[in-house]
mmCIF file of C-alpha atoms in Angstrom:
data_model
loop_
_atom_site.group_PDB
_atom_site.id
_atom_site.type_symbol
_atom_site.label_atom_id
_atom_site.label_comp_id
_atom_site.label_asym_id
_atom_site.label_seq_id
_atom_site.Cartn_x
_atom_site.Cartn_y
_atom_site.Cartn_z
ATOM 1 C CA GLN A 131 20.525 16.893 -15.418
ATOM 2 C CA THR A 132 21.210 14.041 -12.987
ATOM 3 C CA LEU A 133 20.862 13.505 -9.256
ATOM 4 C CA HIS A 134 23.942 12.531 -7.236
ATOM 5 C CA VAL A 135 23.240 11.048 -3.797
ATOM 6 C CA PHE A 136 25.961 11.562 -1.190
ATOM 7 C CA PRO A 137 26.342 9.763 2.165
ATOM 8 C CA SER A 138 24.983 11.466 5.262
ATOM 9 C CA PRO A 139 26.683 10.428 8.520
ATOM 10 C CA ASP A 140 24.085 12.353 10.564
ATOM 11 C CA PHE A 141 21.106 10.461 9.138
ATOM 12 C CA ASP A 142 19.091 8.837 11.944
ATOM 13 C CA SER A 143 16.092 6.551 12.410
ATOM 14 C CA THR A 144 12.531 7.823 12.490
ATOM 15 C CA THR A 145 10.827 7.819 15.887
ATOM 16 C CA VAL A 146 7.110 7.197 16.390
ATOM 17 C CA LEU A 147 4.784 7.474 19.361
ATOM 18 C CA ALA A 148 1.754 5.255 18.726
ATOM 19 C CA ALA A 149 -1.549 4.771 20.505
ATOM 20 C CA GLU A 150 -4.090 2.115 19.515
ATOM 21 C CA ALA A 151 -7.422 0.852 20.800
ATOM 22 C CA GLY A 152 -9.760 -1.740 19.405
ATOM 23 C CA TYR A 153 -12.575 -4.200 19.797
ATOM 24 C CA ARG A 154 -12.936 -7.733 18.503
ATOM 25 C CA GLY A 155 -16.039 -9.774 19.102
ATOM 26 C CA ARG A 156 -18.550 -12.250 17.762
ATOM 27 C CA LEU A 157 -21.871 -10.632 16.915
ATOM 28 C CA THR A 158 -23.647 -13.884 16.186
ATOM 29 C CA ARG A 159 -22.660 -17.501 15.740
ATOM 30 C CA ARG A 160 -21.713 -16.729 12.125
ATOM 31 C CA ALA A 161 -20.645 -13.070 12.232
ATOM 32 C CA THR A 162 -17.580 -11.368 13.725
ATOM 33 C CA LEU A 163 -16.535 -7.719 13.933
ATOM 34 C CA ASP A 164 -13.153 -5.991 14.368
ATOM 35 C CA VAL A 165 -12.800 -2.254 15.029
ATOM 36 C CA ALA A 166 -9.502 -0.413 15.589
ATOM 37 C CA LEU A 167 -8.597 3.235 16.217
ATOM 38 C CA PHE A 168 -5.053 4.574 16.087
ATOM 39 C CA ARG A 169 -3.005 7.758 16.304
ATOM 40 C CA ASN A 170 0.716 8.095 15.546
ATOM 41 C CA ARG A 171 3.168 10.974 15.940
ATOM 42 C CA TYR A 172 6.359 10.893 13.856
ATOM 43 C CA ARG A 173 9.649 12.712 14.296
ATOM 44 C CA SER A 174 12.837 12.661 12.178
ATOM 45 C CA LEU A 175 11.066 11.575 9.006
ATOM 46 C CA ARG A 176 13.293 10.994 6.004
ATOM 47 C CA SER A 177 13.879 13.972 3.723
ATOM 48 C CA GLY A 178 16.205 14.895 0.879
ATOM 49 C CA GLU A 179 18.323 18.044 1.009
ATOM 50 C CA PHE A 180 19.544 19.421 -2.308
ATOM 51 C CA GLY A 181 22.564 21.551 -3.089
ATOM 52 C CA PRO A 182 23.094 23.954 -6.010
ATOM 53 C CA PRO A 183 23.632 22.256 -9.397
ATOM 54 C CA VAL A 184 27.231 21.823 -10.531
ATOM 55 C CA LEU A 185 28.691 21.051 -13.927
ATOM 56 C CA SER A 186 29.821 17.436 -14.217
ATOM 57 C CA ASN A 187 32.285 16.244 -16.878
ATOM 58 C CA VAL A 188 31.608 12.541 -16.261
ATOM 59 C CA GLY A 189 30.576 11.234 -19.686
ATOM 60 C CA VAL A 190 28.655 13.909 -21.539
ATOM 61 C CA PRO A 191 28.930 17.264 -19.709
ATOM 62 C CA HIS A 192 25.730 17.858 -17.732
ATOM 63 C CA LEU A 193 24.352 19.482 -14.624
ATOM 64 C CA ALA A 194 24.515 17.344 -11.474
ATOM 65 C CA VAL A 195 22.283 18.054 -8.478
ATOM 66 C CA PRO A 196 23.868 16.890 -5.181
ATOM 67 C CA MET A 197 21.517 15.421 -2.567
ATOM 68 C CA ARG A 198 21.881 13.853 0.846
ATOM 69 C CA PHE A 199 19.272 12.236 3.087
ATOM 70 C CA THR A 200 18.335 14.130 6.248
ATOM 71 C CA ASN A 201 15.678 13.889 8.991
ATOM 72 C CA ARG A 202 13.804 17.150 8.485
ATOM 73 C CA GLY A 203 10.261 15.776 8.460
ATOM 74 C CA ARG A 204 7.547 15.316 11.073
ATOM 75 C CA GLY A 205 3.830 14.647 11.176
ATOM 76 C CA GLN A 206 0.824 12.804 12.542
ATOM 77 C CA THR A 207 -1.522 10.112 11.331
ATOM 78 C CA ALA A 208 -4.858 9.037 12.748
ATOM 79 C CA GLY A 209 -7.421 6.609 11.510
ATOM 80 C CA ALA A 210 -9.984 3.897 11.975
ATOM 81 C CA GLU A 211 -10.310 0.390 10.574
ATOM 82 C CA ILE A 212 -13.342 -1.870 10.591
ATOM 83 C CA ALA A 213 -13.626 -5.440 9.326
ATOM 84 C CA ALA A 214 -16.561 -7.837 9.424
ATOM 85 C CA ARG A 215 -16.885 -11.507 8.485
ATOM 86 C CA TRP A 216 -20.166 -13.270 7.860
ATOM 87 C CA GLU A 217 -20.702 -16.942 7.100
ATOM 88 C CA LEU A 218 -23.933 -16.953 5.141
ATOM 89 C CA GLN A 219 -24.005 -20.738 5.137
ATOM 90 C CA PRO A 220 -21.437 -23.537 5.398
ATOM 91 C CA GLY A 221 -18.943 -23.065 2.588
ATOM 92 C CA TRP A 222 -20.004 -19.494 1.733
ATOM 93 C CA ARG A 223 -18.281 -16.541 3.470
ATOM 94 C CA LEU A 224 -18.271 -12.753 3.026
ATOM 95 C CA THR A 225 -15.577 -10.456 4.410
ATOM 96 C CA GLY A 226 -15.673 -6.669 4.210
ATOM 97 C CA ALA A 227 -13.175 -4.072 5.409
ATOM 98 C CA TYR A 228 -12.985 -0.283 5.406
ATOM 99 C CA SER A 229 -10.257 2.089 6.569
ATOM 100 C CA ARG A 230 -10.174 5.851 7.008
ATOM 101 C CA LEU A 231 -6.846 7.661 7.338
ATOM 102 C CA TRP A 232 -6.016 11.238 8.300
ATOM 103 C CA LEU A 233 -2.416 12.090 7.460
ATOM 104 C CA ASN A 234 -0.426 15.271 7.982
ATOM 105 C CA LEU A 235 3.274 15.133 7.070
ATOM 106 C CA ARG A 236 5.396 18.250 6.775
ATOM 107 C CA LEU A 237 8.918 19.612 6.987
ATOM 108 C CA ASP A 238 10.395 20.924 10.232
ATOM 109 C CA PRO A 239 9.805 24.663 10.733
ATOM 110 C CA ASP A 240 13.522 25.429 10.314
ATOM 111 C CA ALA A 241 13.891 23.422 7.076
ATOM 112 C CA ASP A 242 14.375 25.297 3.805
ATOM 113 C CA PRO A 243 11.374 24.309 1.618
ATOM 114 C CA ALA A 244 13.218 25.439 -1.511
ATOM 115 C CA ALA A 245 16.067 22.979 -0.924
ATOM 116 C CA THR A 246 14.434 20.176 1.101
ATOM 117 C CA LEU A 247 11.975 17.553 -0.099
ATOM 118 C CA LEU A 248 10.027 15.261 2.206
ATOM 119 C CA ALA A 249 10.916 11.739 1.041
ATOM 120 C CA GLU A 250 8.032 10.060 2.857
ATOM 121 C CA VAL A 251 5.463 10.622 0.116
ATOM 122 C CA ARG A 252 1.830 9.865 0.820
ATOM 123 C CA GLN A 253 1.237 6.234 -0.160
ATOM 124 C CA ALA A 254 -2.005 5.502 1.672
ATOM 125 C CA PRO A 255 -5.267 7.079 0.467
ATOM 126 C CA ALA A 256 -7.820 8.519 2.858
ATOM 127 C CA HIS A 257 -10.340 5.787 1.993
ATOM 128 C CA GLN A 258 -9.848 2.083 1.255
ATOM 129 C CA PHE A 259 -12.488 -0.614 0.987
ATOM 130 C CA SER A 260 -12.501 -4.308 0.182
ATOM 131 C CA LEU A 261 -15.157 -6.983 -0.177
ATOM 132 C CA ARG A 262 -14.243 -10.670 -0.525
ATOM 133 C CA ALA A 263 -16.497 -13.643 -1.146
ATOM 134 C CA SER A 264 -15.378 -17.262 -0.720
ATOM 135 C CA TRP A 265 -17.468 -20.192 -1.904
ATOM 136 C CA ASP A 266 -16.723 -23.909 -1.671
ATOM 137 C CA PRO A 267 -18.985 -25.553 -4.289
ATOM 138 C CA ALA A 268 -17.395 -28.923 -3.491
ATOM 139 C CA VAL A 269 -15.169 -30.340 -0.776
ATOM 140 C CA ASN A 270 -12.046 -29.931 -2.925
ATOM 141 C CA VAL A 271 -13.011 -26.820 -4.947
ATOM 142 C CA GLN A 272 -12.727 -23.171 -3.850
ATOM 143 C CA LEU A 273 -13.868 -20.027 -5.652
ATOM 144 C CA ASP A 274 -12.743 -16.618 -4.316
ATOM 145 C CA ALA A 275 -13.713 -13.200 -5.682
ATOM 146 C CA ALA A 276 -12.596 -9.829 -4.331
ATOM 147 C CA LEU A 277 -13.236 -6.151 -5.000
ATOM 148 C CA TYR A 278 -10.693 -3.568 -3.806
ATOM 149 C CA PHE A 279 -11.367 0.171 -3.824
ATOM 150 C CA THR A 280 -8.460 2.582 -3.422
ATOM 151 C CA GLY A 281 -9.308 6.254 -2.960
ATOM 152 C CA LYS A 282 -7.577 9.019 -4.857
ATOM 153 C CA LEU A 283 -4.174 10.297 -3.776
ATOM 154 C CA PRO A 284 -3.456 14.066 -3.868
ATOM 155 C CA PRO A 285 -0.390 15.397 -5.699
ATOM 156 C CA SER A 286 2.877 14.660 -3.927
ATOM 157 C CA GLY A 287 6.317 16.251 -3.828
ATOM 158 C CA ASN A 288 7.794 19.323 -5.480
ATOM 159 C CA ALA A 289 9.282 19.917 -8.913
ATOM 160 C CA PRO A 290 11.223 18.328 -10.478
ATOM 161 C CA PHE A 291 10.129 15.212 -8.522
ATOM 162 C CA ALA A 292 6.420 16.022 -8.220
ATOM 163 C CA SER A 293 3.793 13.322 -8.775
ATOM 164 C CA PRO A 294 0.323 14.210 -10.092
ATOM 165 C CA GLU A 295 -2.937 13.325 -8.390
ATOM 166 C CA LEU A 296 -3.859 9.656 -8.750
ATOM 167 C CA PRO A 297 -7.550 8.925 -9.347
ATOM 168 C CA ALA A 298 -9.516 6.416 -7.319
ATOM 169 C CA ALA A 299 -9.251 2.834 -8.570
ATOM 170 C CA LEU A 300 -11.393 -0.285 -8.387
ATOM 171 C CA ARG A 301 -9.795 -3.706 -8.789
ATOM 172 C CA CYS A 302 -11.364 -7.145 -9.137
ATOM 173 C CA ASP A 303 -9.527 -10.451 -8.577
ATOM 174 C CA ILE A 304 -10.947 -13.964 -9.016
ATOM 175 C CA ARG A 305 -9.302 -17.247 -8.010
ATOM 176 C CA LEU A 306 -10.409 -20.840 -8.680
ATOM 177 C CA ALA A 307 -8.620 -23.667 -6.841
ATOM 178 C CA TRP A 308 -8.964 -27.438 -7.056
ATOM 179 C CA GLU A 309 -7.393 -30.055 -4.767
ATOM 180 C CA PRO A 310 -7.359 -33.414 -6.559
ATOM 181 C CA ARG A 311 -5.416 -34.786 -3.583
ATOM 182 C CA PRO A 312 -5.049 -33.436 -0.022
ATOM 183 C CA GLU A 313 -1.417 -32.453 -0.607
ATOM 184 C CA LEU A 314 -1.885 -31.024 -4.143
ATOM 185 C CA GLU A 315 -3.612 -27.777 -5.133
ATOM 186 C CA LEU A 316 -4.059 -26.392 -8.661
ATOM 187 C CA SER A 317 -5.301 -22.819 -9.011
ATOM 188 C CA LEU A 318 -6.029 -20.200 -11.672
ATOM 189 C CA THR A 319 -6.135 -16.493 -10.767
ATOM 190 C CA GLY A 320 -7.255 -13.429 -12.704
ATOM 191 C CA GLN A 321 -5.940 -10.139 -11.322
ATOM 192 C CA ASN A 322 -7.119 -6.588 -12.042
ATOM 193 C CA LEU A 323 -9.833 -7.770 -14.408
ATOM 194 C CA LEU A 324 -11.667 -4.421 -14.696
ATOM 195 C CA ASP A 325 -8.982 -2.533 -16.653
ATOM 196 C CA GLY A 326 -5.673 -3.043 -18.382
ATOM 197 C CA ARG A 327 -3.583 -1.106 -15.881
ATOM 198 C CA HIS A 328 -3.821 1.655 -13.300
ATOM 199 C CA PRO A 329 -1.560 3.325 -10.704
ATOM 200 C CA GLU A 330 -2.359 3.038 -6.995
ATOM 201 C CA PHE A 331 0.696 4.559 -5.294
ATOM 202 C CA HIS A 332 3.015 7.527 -5.812
ATOM 203 C CA PRO A 333 6.615 6.648 -6.696
ATOM 204 C CA GLU A 334 9.226 7.625 -4.136
ATOM 205 C CA LEU A 335 11.363 10.593 -5.183
ATOM 206 C CA TRP A 336 12.980 9.853 -8.541
ATOM 207 C CA PHE A 337 11.571 6.351 -9.138
ATOM 208 C CA PRO A 338 9.208 5.906 -12.128
ATOM 209 C CA GLN A 339 5.482 5.439 -11.682
ATOM 210 C CA GLN A 340 4.432 1.802 -11.254
ATOM 211 C CA GLU A 341 1.040 0.484 -12.347
ATOM 212 C CA ILE A 342 -1.085 -2.523 -11.444
ATOM 213 C CA ARG A 343 -1.535 -4.561 -14.625
ATOM 214 C CA ARG A 344 -4.170 -7.073 -15.628
ATOM 215 C CA GLY A 345 -2.835 -10.603 -15.365
ATOM 216 C CA VAL A 346 -3.830 -14.249 -15.389
ATOM 217 C CA TYR A 347 -1.607 -16.895 -13.860
ATOM 218 C CA GLY A 348 -1.742 -20.486 -12.684
ATOM 219 C CA GLN A 349 -0.171 -22.069 -9.627
ATOM 220 C CA VAL A 350 0.686 -25.592 -8.530
ATOM 221 C CA ARG A 351 1.178 -26.092 -4.778
ATOM 222 C CA TRP A 352 2.481 -29.326 -3.272
ATOM 223 C CA ARG A 353 2.367 -29.667 0.535
ATOM 224 C CA PHE A 354 4.575 -32.188 2.299
#
């Protein structure tokens, strides 16, 4: 069974009505705080509309499912973000951030749920948190370490394109950089050091699941 995507001349852009409010200020000489609140209303979200399977004789005979993109989705999002930065002492900085998201996406009331799939799958978890520490042990040396927490994602989509629930994940990255000259930087970075691999986002429709892998890489940067 394969999926055949057909053009849709009536496909339109998504519209959004957004409202935001925030505060940014310096708490002390070495500490700053950012707070933001937002609410968005979406119309004409992208969806996929499926037709009945047909027998295709292209190559090996098989069932082909026709699909075209439509705008049969709607929904709302609301959330809050907070970020704080604290300079413990010259050359040593801490930055923390947290976000909370409420998301409600759904099909239009007149859409056929048996033949229509909302393409805008949930990619952002309800909770995200990060903590970064930067230390300059010498004038030309920088050491950065970061922890990233991604909350679990509920199941998304319908069969045969359903994605299972993704568990919460914790990632750790470390970067060491050295500038032997003002215009030259050499760095070594370790990414996702806590496990070999883990998923953080649902794939969109028929795309395969992607995972964040552990990796170590070096970089040479020349500024001119």
